[in-house]
């Protein structure tokens, strides 16, 4: 029995989710007190695990993204375009968590977690774990805050 159709069905969401953070917007000076956002250099790397098939790791992707200075939700991902929605965002000290559901086949449910390196919140590591009937998708995350403000956070 071949698993190629399963790989194809999971590869598209995996590729889209591995591009976890959205396309950046133009930046302006970081020392401008009117700026609502700050740029981050964020990297994501997805891997898929399906029964009976060796794990498949995708290439890491890195993007520069504008986020609010204070996060009130998970990092922007464009996931609404893929039929996904995040909810239950919580902050506990240096850790933020959330849940996610993707309705586009294959239907996936997931949980994300990011931990900031220290009180300055200048760097983070994290992971998003998705599960579906066809297998699991894990997206590892890292990020470093840049010394550059931005006008249109997502």
Short mmCIF file of N, CA and C in Angstrom, two decimals:
data_model
loop_
_atom_site.label_atom_id
_atom_site.label_comp_id
_atom_site.label_asym_id
_atom_site.label_seq_id
_atom_site.Cartn_x
_atom_site.Cartn_y
_atom_site.Cartn_z
N UNK A 1 0.84 -1.18 0.00
CA UNK A 1 0.00 0.00 0.00
C UNK A 1 0.89 1.24 0.00
N UNK A 2 0.59 2.18 -0.85
CA UNK A 2 1.40 3.40 -0.93
C UNK A 2 0.78 4.50 -0.09
N UNK A 3 1.63 5.33 0.46
CA UNK A 3 1.17 6.44 1.27
C UNK A 3 1.34 7.77 0.56
N UNK A 4 1.60 7.74 -0.74
CA UNK A 4 1.83 8.99 -1.48
C UNK A 4 0.64 9.94 -1.40
N UNK A 5 -0.63 9.46 -1.55
CA UNK A 5 -1.74 10.41 -1.44
C UNK A 5 -1.80 11.08 -0.06
N UNK A 6 -1.50 10.31 0.98
CA UNK A 6 -1.50 10.87 2.33
C UNK A 6 -0.41 11.93 2.44
N UNK A 7 0.77 11.63 1.91
CA UNK A 7 1.86 12.62 1.94
C UNK A 7 1.44 13.89 1.22
N UNK A 8 0.81 13.75 0.05
CA UNK A 8 0.38 14.93 -0.69
C UNK A 8 -0.65 15.72 0.10
N UNK A 9 -1.61 15.03 0.72
CA UNK A 9 -2.65 15.73 1.48
C UNK A 9 -2.07 16.43 2.69
N UNK A 10 -1.08 15.83 3.35
CA UNK A 10 -0.49 16.45 4.54
C UNK A 10 0.60 17.45 4.16
N UNK A 11 1.23 17.28 2.99
CA UNK A 11 2.35 18.15 2.63
C UNK A 11 1.90 19.59 2.42
N UNK A 12 0.74 19.80 1.81
CA UNK A 12 0.28 21.17 1.57
C UNK A 12 0.04 21.90 2.88
N UNK A 13 -0.76 21.33 3.82
CA UNK A 13 -0.92 22.04 5.10
C UNK A 13 0.41 22.19 5.84
N UNK A 14 1.27 21.19 5.76
CA UNK A 14 2.55 21.28 6.45
C UNK A 14 3.40 22.40 5.88
N UNK A 15 3.43 22.51 4.57
CA UNK A 15 4.20 23.58 3.96
C UNK A 15 3.64 24.94 4.34
N UNK A 16 2.33 25.06 4.33
CA UNK A 16 1.71 26.33 4.69
C UNK A 16 1.94 26.65 6.17
N UNK A 17 1.84 25.65 7.02
CA UNK A 17 2.04 25.90 8.44
C UNK A 17 3.50 26.14 8.78
N UNK A 18 4.41 25.57 7.99
CA UNK A 18 5.82 25.82 8.26
C UNK A 18 6.20 27.26 7.92
N UNK A 19 5.40 27.89 7.09
CA UNK A 19 5.56 29.31 6.81
C UNK A 19 4.72 30.05 7.84
N UNK A 20 4.93 29.71 9.08
CA UNK A 20 4.04 30.06 10.20
C UNK A 20 3.79 31.54 10.33
N UNK A 21 4.76 32.35 10.15
CA UNK A 21 4.56 33.78 10.36
C UNK A 21 4.31 34.47 9.04
N UNK A 22 3.50 35.51 9.08
CA UNK A 22 3.04 36.15 7.85
C UNK A 22 4.10 37.01 7.19
N UNK A 23 3.80 37.45 6.00
CA UNK A 23 4.69 38.31 5.23
C UNK A 23 4.89 39.63 5.96
N UNK A 24 6.12 40.10 6.05
CA UNK A 24 6.39 41.33 6.78
C UNK A 24 5.86 42.57 6.07
N UNK A 25 5.68 43.61 6.85
CA UNK A 25 5.28 44.91 6.32
C UNK A 25 6.44 45.88 6.47
N UNK A 26 6.46 46.99 5.71
CA UNK A 26 7.57 47.93 5.79
C UNK A 26 7.78 48.47 7.20
N UNK A 27 9.03 48.65 7.61
CA UNK A 27 9.36 49.12 8.95
C UNK A 27 9.72 50.58 8.98
N UNK A 28 9.75 51.12 10.20
CA UNK A 28 10.19 52.48 10.43
C UNK A 28 11.09 52.46 11.66
N UNK A 29 11.54 53.62 12.12
CA UNK A 29 12.50 53.67 13.22
C UNK A 29 11.96 53.03 14.50
N UNK A 30 12.81 52.28 15.20
CA UNK A 30 12.41 51.62 16.45
C UNK A 30 12.25 52.60 17.58
N UNK A 31 12.90 53.76 17.52
CA UNK A 31 12.82 54.72 18.63
C UNK A 31 11.63 55.65 18.52
N UNK A 32 10.75 55.45 17.57
CA UNK A 32 9.56 56.27 17.41
C UNK A 32 8.51 55.81 18.43
N UNK A 33 8.14 56.69 19.40
CA UNK A 33 7.21 56.27 20.46
C UNK A 33 5.80 56.01 19.96
N UNK A 34 5.48 56.42 18.74
CA UNK A 34 4.14 56.22 18.20
C UNK A 34 3.96 54.84 17.56
N UNK A 35 5.03 54.08 17.42
CA UNK A 35 4.93 52.79 16.73
C UNK A 35 4.28 51.73 17.62
N UNK A 36 3.28 51.04 17.09
CA UNK A 36 2.62 50.01 17.88
C UNK A 36 3.28 48.64 17.78
N UNK A 37 4.27 48.49 16.90
CA UNK A 37 4.83 47.16 16.69
C UNK A 37 6.34 47.12 16.70
N UNK A 38 6.85 45.89 16.65
CA UNK A 38 8.29 45.64 16.61
C UNK A 38 8.52 44.44 15.68
N UNK A 39 9.63 44.48 14.95
CA UNK A 39 9.97 43.37 14.06
C UNK A 39 10.63 42.23 14.82
N UNK A 40 10.31 41.04 14.37
CA UNK A 40 10.95 39.81 14.85
C UNK A 40 11.50 39.06 13.64
N UNK A 41 12.66 38.42 13.81
CA UNK A 41 13.17 37.46 12.83
C UNK A 41 12.75 36.10 13.37
N UNK A 42 11.84 35.44 12.68
CA UNK A 42 11.26 34.19 13.17
C UNK A 42 11.53 33.06 12.21
N UNK A 43 11.85 31.90 12.77
CA UNK A 43 12.15 30.72 11.97
C UNK A 43 11.22 29.59 12.40
N UNK A 44 10.69 28.87 11.42
CA UNK A 44 9.85 27.71 11.70
C UNK A 44 10.34 26.53 10.88
N UNK A 45 10.21 25.34 11.48
CA UNK A 45 10.58 24.12 10.76
C UNK A 45 9.56 23.05 11.11
N UNK A 46 8.88 22.54 10.09
CA UNK A 46 7.83 21.55 10.28
C UNK A 46 8.35 20.15 10.00
N UNK A 47 7.77 19.19 10.72
CA UNK A 47 8.02 17.78 10.43
C UNK A 47 6.69 17.05 10.53
N UNK A 48 6.52 16.03 9.68
CA UNK A 48 5.30 15.23 9.66
C UNK A 48 5.62 13.83 10.12
N UNK A 49 4.70 13.27 10.90
CA UNK A 49 4.83 11.89 11.36
C UNK A 49 3.53 11.17 11.07
N UNK A 50 3.64 10.06 10.32
CA UNK A 50 2.46 9.26 10.00
C UNK A 50 2.76 7.80 10.27
N UNK A 51 1.78 7.04 10.72
CA UNK A 51 2.01 5.63 11.03
C UNK A 51 2.60 4.88 9.85
N UNK A 52 3.63 4.11 10.12
CA UNK A 52 4.24 3.26 9.11
C UNK A 52 5.16 3.96 8.14
N UNK A 53 5.42 5.25 8.35
CA UNK A 53 6.27 6.01 7.44
C UNK A 53 7.31 6.75 8.28
N UNK A 54 8.57 6.76 7.84
CA UNK A 54 9.58 7.52 8.59
C UNK A 54 9.21 9.00 8.66
N UNK A 55 9.53 9.69 9.75
CA UNK A 55 9.23 11.12 9.86
C UNK A 55 9.84 11.89 8.69
N UNK A 56 9.13 12.92 8.24
CA UNK A 56 9.60 13.74 7.13
C UNK A 56 9.75 15.17 7.63
N UNK A 57 10.98 15.69 7.55
CA UNK A 57 11.26 17.04 8.01
C UNK A 57 11.38 17.98 6.81
N UNK A 58 10.71 19.12 6.91
CA UNK A 58 10.74 20.11 5.84
C UNK A 58 11.85 21.11 6.11
N UNK A 59 12.22 21.86 5.10
CA UNK A 59 13.25 22.88 5.26
C UNK A 59 12.77 23.99 6.18
N UNK A 60 13.68 24.51 6.98
CA UNK A 60 13.35 25.63 7.86
C UNK A 60 13.09 26.87 7.01
N UNK A 61 12.16 27.71 7.50
CA UNK A 61 11.84 28.95 6.81
C UNK A 61 11.95 30.09 7.80
N UNK A 62 12.55 31.17 7.37
CA UNK A 62 12.76 32.32 8.24
C UNK A 62 12.15 33.56 7.59
N UNK A 63 11.44 34.35 8.40
CA UNK A 63 10.81 35.57 7.91
C UNK A 63 10.97 36.68 8.94
N UNK A 64 10.89 37.89 8.46
CA UNK A 64 10.87 39.08 9.32
C UNK A 64 9.42 39.50 9.41
N UNK A 65 8.88 39.60 10.62
CA UNK A 65 7.46 39.87 10.79
C UNK A 65 7.23 40.96 11.83
N UNK A 66 6.22 41.79 11.60
CA UNK A 66 5.85 42.87 12.50
C UNK A 66 4.77 42.36 13.46
N UNK A 67 5.05 42.42 14.76
CA UNK A 67 4.09 41.99 15.77
C UNK A 67 3.81 43.15 16.73
N UNK A 68 2.70 43.08 17.47
CA UNK A 68 2.49 44.08 18.51
C UNK A 68 3.62 43.99 19.55
N UNK A 69 3.92 45.11 20.19
CA UNK A 69 4.95 45.09 21.23
C UNK A 69 4.54 44.11 22.33
N UNK A 70 3.28 44.20 22.78
CA UNK A 70 2.74 43.25 23.75
C UNK A 70 1.82 42.28 23.02
N UNK A 71 2.16 41.00 23.04
CA UNK A 71 1.36 40.00 22.35
C UNK A 71 0.05 39.75 23.09
N UNK A 72 -1.05 39.80 22.37
CA UNK A 72 -2.35 39.49 22.94
C UNK A 72 -2.95 38.26 22.25
N UNK A 73 -2.16 37.63 21.40
CA UNK A 73 -2.56 36.42 20.69
C UNK A 73 -1.33 35.76 20.12
N UNK A 74 -1.50 34.58 19.54
CA UNK A 74 -0.34 33.89 18.95
C UNK A 74 0.25 34.71 17.81
N UNK A 75 1.49 34.42 17.44
CA UNK A 75 2.10 35.14 16.32
C UNK A 75 1.23 35.01 15.07
N UNK A 76 1.20 36.07 14.28
CA UNK A 76 0.41 36.06 13.04
C UNK A 76 0.90 34.96 12.13
N UNK A 77 -0.03 34.29 11.45
CA UNK A 77 0.37 33.18 10.61
C UNK A 77 -0.36 33.10 9.29
N UNK A 78 -1.36 33.91 9.09
CA UNK A 78 -2.15 33.78 7.88
C UNK A 78 -2.99 32.51 7.91
N UNK A 79 -3.16 31.92 9.09
CA UNK A 79 -3.86 30.64 9.17
C UNK A 79 -5.34 30.75 8.82
N UNK A 80 -5.93 31.93 8.92
CA UNK A 80 -7.34 32.08 8.53
C UNK A 80 -7.53 31.76 7.06
N UNK A 81 -6.52 32.08 6.24
CA UNK A 81 -6.59 31.78 4.82
C UNK A 81 -6.60 30.29 4.56
N UNK A 82 -6.11 29.51 5.50
CA UNK A 82 -6.05 28.05 5.35
C UNK A 82 -7.18 27.36 6.12
N UNK A 83 -8.17 28.13 6.59
CA UNK A 83 -9.27 27.53 7.31
C UNK A 83 -8.93 27.20 8.75
N UNK A 84 -7.93 27.87 9.31
CA UNK A 84 -7.52 27.62 10.69
C UNK A 84 -7.91 28.79 11.58
N UNK A 85 -8.14 28.50 12.84
CA UNK A 85 -8.45 29.54 13.80
C UNK A 85 -7.76 29.22 15.13
N UNK A 86 -7.17 30.23 15.75
CA UNK A 86 -6.53 30.07 17.05
C UNK A 86 -7.44 30.63 18.14
N UNK A 87 -7.33 30.06 19.32
CA UNK A 87 -8.12 30.54 20.46
C UNK A 87 -7.39 30.20 21.75
N UNK A 88 -7.98 30.58 22.86
CA UNK A 88 -7.50 30.25 24.20
C UNK A 88 -6.05 30.71 24.43
N UNK A 89 -5.70 31.91 23.94
CA UNK A 89 -4.36 32.45 24.16
C UNK A 89 -4.20 32.80 25.63
N UNK A 90 -3.12 32.31 26.24
CA UNK A 90 -2.85 32.57 27.66
C UNK A 90 -1.38 32.90 27.85
N UNK A 91 -1.13 33.77 28.82
CA UNK A 91 0.24 34.14 29.18
C UNK A 91 0.45 33.77 30.64
N UNK A 92 1.56 33.09 30.90
CA UNK A 92 1.93 32.72 32.27
C UNK A 92 3.43 32.96 32.41
N UNK A 93 3.79 34.12 32.96
CA UNK A 93 5.21 34.47 33.08
C UNK A 93 5.83 34.63 31.71
N UNK A 94 6.86 33.83 31.44
CA UNK A 94 7.58 33.91 30.16
C UNK A 94 6.98 33.01 29.09
N UNK A 95 5.89 32.31 29.40
CA UNK A 95 5.30 31.35 28.47
C UNK A 95 3.94 31.83 27.98
N UNK A 96 3.70 31.64 26.67
CA UNK A 96 2.39 31.87 26.09
C UNK A 96 1.94 30.57 25.43
N UNK A 97 0.62 30.30 25.51
CA UNK A 97 0.06 29.08 24.93
C UNK A 97 -1.23 29.43 24.20
N UNK A 98 -1.63 28.56 23.26
CA UNK A 98 -2.88 28.72 22.54
C UNK A 98 -3.27 27.40 21.91
N UNK A 99 -4.51 27.33 21.43
CA UNK A 99 -4.97 26.16 20.70
C UNK A 99 -5.35 26.60 19.29
N UNK A 100 -5.40 25.63 18.38
CA UNK A 100 -5.69 25.94 16.98
C UNK A 100 -6.48 24.78 16.37
N UNK A 101 -7.40 25.11 15.47
CA UNK A 101 -8.15 24.11 14.71
C UNK A 101 -8.10 24.51 13.25
N UNK A 102 -7.77 23.55 12.38
CA UNK A 102 -7.74 23.77 10.94
C UNK A 102 -8.81 22.88 10.31
N UNK A 103 -9.76 23.49 9.62
CA UNK A 103 -10.89 22.77 9.05
C UNK A 103 -10.64 22.27 7.63
N UNK A 104 -9.59 22.78 6.96
CA UNK A 104 -9.29 22.35 5.60
C UNK A 104 -8.71 20.94 5.67
N UNK A 105 -9.18 20.01 4.84
CA UNK A 105 -8.67 18.64 4.91
C UNK A 105 -7.16 18.58 4.73
N UNK A 106 -6.50 17.76 5.52
CA UNK A 106 -7.09 17.00 6.62
C UNK A 106 -7.34 17.91 7.83
N UNK A 107 -8.48 17.71 8.50
CA UNK A 107 -8.83 18.47 9.69
C UNK A 107 -7.76 18.20 10.76
N UNK A 108 -7.24 19.29 11.36
CA UNK A 108 -6.20 19.16 12.37
C UNK A 108 -6.56 19.99 13.60
N UNK A 109 -6.21 19.49 14.76
CA UNK A 109 -6.31 20.26 15.99
C UNK A 109 -4.90 20.38 16.56
N UNK A 110 -4.63 21.49 17.22
CA UNK A 110 -3.27 21.68 17.71
C UNK A 110 -3.19 22.56 18.92
N UNK A 111 -1.98 22.60 19.46
CA UNK A 111 -1.67 23.45 20.60
C UNK A 111 -0.29 24.04 20.38
N UNK A 112 -0.16 25.33 20.68
CA UNK A 112 1.11 26.02 20.52
C UNK A 112 1.62 26.52 21.86
N UNK A 113 2.94 26.62 21.93
CA UNK A 113 3.59 27.12 23.15
C UNK A 113 4.87 27.83 22.76
N UNK A 114 5.04 29.04 23.28
CA UNK A 114 6.27 29.80 23.09
C UNK A 114 6.78 30.21 24.46
N UNK A 115 8.09 30.07 24.67
CA UNK A 115 8.72 30.50 25.91
C UNK A 115 9.78 31.53 25.58
N UNK A 116 9.65 32.71 26.19
CA UNK A 116 10.64 33.76 26.00
C UNK A 116 11.88 33.46 26.83
N UNK A 117 13.04 33.88 26.32
CA UNK A 117 14.32 33.55 26.96
C UNK A 117 14.48 34.22 28.32
N UNK A 118 13.96 35.45 28.46
CA UNK A 118 14.10 36.17 29.73
C UNK A 118 13.08 37.30 29.78
N UNK A 119 13.11 38.08 30.84
CA UNK A 119 12.14 39.16 31.04
C UNK A 119 12.18 40.22 29.95
N UNK A 120 13.31 40.37 29.26
CA UNK A 120 13.40 41.35 28.17
C UNK A 120 12.57 40.94 26.97
N UNK A 121 12.23 39.67 26.90
CA UNK A 121 11.44 39.12 25.78
C UNK A 121 12.08 39.44 24.43
N UNK A 122 13.38 39.23 24.35
CA UNK A 122 14.12 39.53 23.13
C UNK A 122 14.32 38.30 22.25
N UNK A 123 13.97 37.11 22.74
CA UNK A 123 14.12 35.88 21.97
C UNK A 123 13.13 34.84 22.52
N UNK A 124 12.77 33.88 21.66
CA UNK A 124 11.88 32.82 22.11
C UNK A 124 12.19 31.51 21.39
N UNK A 125 11.70 30.43 21.97
CA UNK A 125 11.64 29.12 21.34
C UNK A 125 10.23 28.61 21.55
N UNK A 126 9.77 27.74 20.68
CA UNK A 126 8.43 27.22 20.85
C UNK A 126 8.13 26.08 19.91
N UNK A 127 6.91 25.59 20.02
CA UNK A 127 6.47 24.47 19.19
C UNK A 127 4.95 24.54 19.05
N UNK A 128 4.48 24.11 17.88
CA UNK A 128 3.05 23.91 17.65
C UNK A 128 2.91 22.45 17.25
N UNK A 129 2.03 21.74 17.94
CA UNK A 129 1.80 20.33 17.66
C UNK A 129 0.37 20.16 17.14
N UNK A 130 0.25 19.63 15.92
CA UNK A 130 -1.05 19.36 15.33
C UNK A 130 -1.26 17.86 15.21
N UNK A 131 -2.51 17.43 15.32
CA UNK A 131 -2.86 16.02 15.15
C UNK A 131 -4.05 15.93 14.19
N UNK A 132 -4.03 14.89 13.37
CA UNK A 132 -5.14 14.60 12.47
C UNK A 132 -5.28 13.09 12.38
N UNK A 133 -6.32 12.63 11.68
CA UNK A 133 -6.49 11.19 11.49
C UNK A 133 -5.32 10.59 10.73
N UNK A 134 -4.64 11.39 9.93
CA UNK A 134 -3.56 10.90 9.08
C UNK A 134 -2.19 10.95 9.73
N UNK A 135 -2.06 11.64 10.85
CA UNK A 135 -0.76 11.71 11.50
C UNK A 135 -0.58 13.00 12.27
N UNK A 136 0.67 13.32 12.54
CA UNK A 136 1.00 14.50 13.34
C UNK A 136 1.88 15.45 12.55
N UNK A 137 1.73 16.72 12.87
CA UNK A 137 2.55 17.77 12.29
C UNK A 137 3.12 18.57 13.46
N UNK A 138 4.43 18.71 13.50
CA UNK A 138 5.10 19.47 14.55
C UNK A 138 5.86 20.61 13.90
N UNK A 139 5.63 21.84 14.39
CA UNK A 139 6.32 23.01 13.86
C UNK A 139 7.15 23.60 14.99
N UNK A 140 8.48 23.51 14.86
CA UNK A 140 9.39 24.11 15.84
C UNK A 140 9.62 25.57 15.48
N UNK A 141 9.65 26.43 16.50
CA UNK A 141 9.74 27.87 16.30
C UNK A 141 10.90 28.47 17.08
N UNK A 142 11.56 29.46 16.49
CA UNK A 142 12.52 30.30 17.21
C UNK A 142 12.32 31.72 16.72
N UNK A 143 12.66 32.68 17.57
CA UNK A 143 12.51 34.06 17.16
C UNK A 143 13.45 34.97 17.93
N UNK A 144 13.85 36.04 17.26
CA UNK A 144 14.70 37.05 17.88
C UNK A 144 14.12 38.43 17.56
N UNK A 145 13.86 39.22 18.61
CA UNK A 145 13.32 40.57 18.40
C UNK A 145 14.41 41.45 17.82
N UNK A 146 14.06 42.21 16.79
CA UNK A 146 15.01 43.11 16.13
C UNK A 146 14.85 44.51 16.70
N UNK A 147 15.88 45.31 16.61
CA UNK A 147 15.84 46.68 17.11
C UNK A 147 15.27 47.59 16.03
N UNK A 148 14.01 47.29 15.65
CA UNK A 148 13.37 48.02 14.56
C UNK A 148 11.88 48.01 14.80
N UNK A 149 11.28 49.20 14.95
CA UNK A 149 9.84 49.29 15.13
C UNK A 149 9.12 49.16 13.80
N UNK A 150 7.80 48.95 13.88
CA UNK A 150 6.99 48.83 12.67
C UNK A 150 5.60 49.40 12.93
N UNK A 151 4.96 49.82 11.87
CA UNK A 151 3.71 50.54 12.00
C UNK A 151 2.45 49.68 11.91
N UNK A 152 2.53 48.49 11.34
CA UNK A 152 1.33 47.69 11.11
C UNK A 152 1.49 46.27 11.66
N UNK A 153 1.45 46.11 12.99
CA UNK A 153 1.62 44.76 13.55
C UNK A 153 0.45 43.84 13.21
N UNK A 154 0.74 42.55 13.14
CA UNK A 154 -0.29 41.53 12.91
C UNK A 154 -0.33 40.59 14.08
#
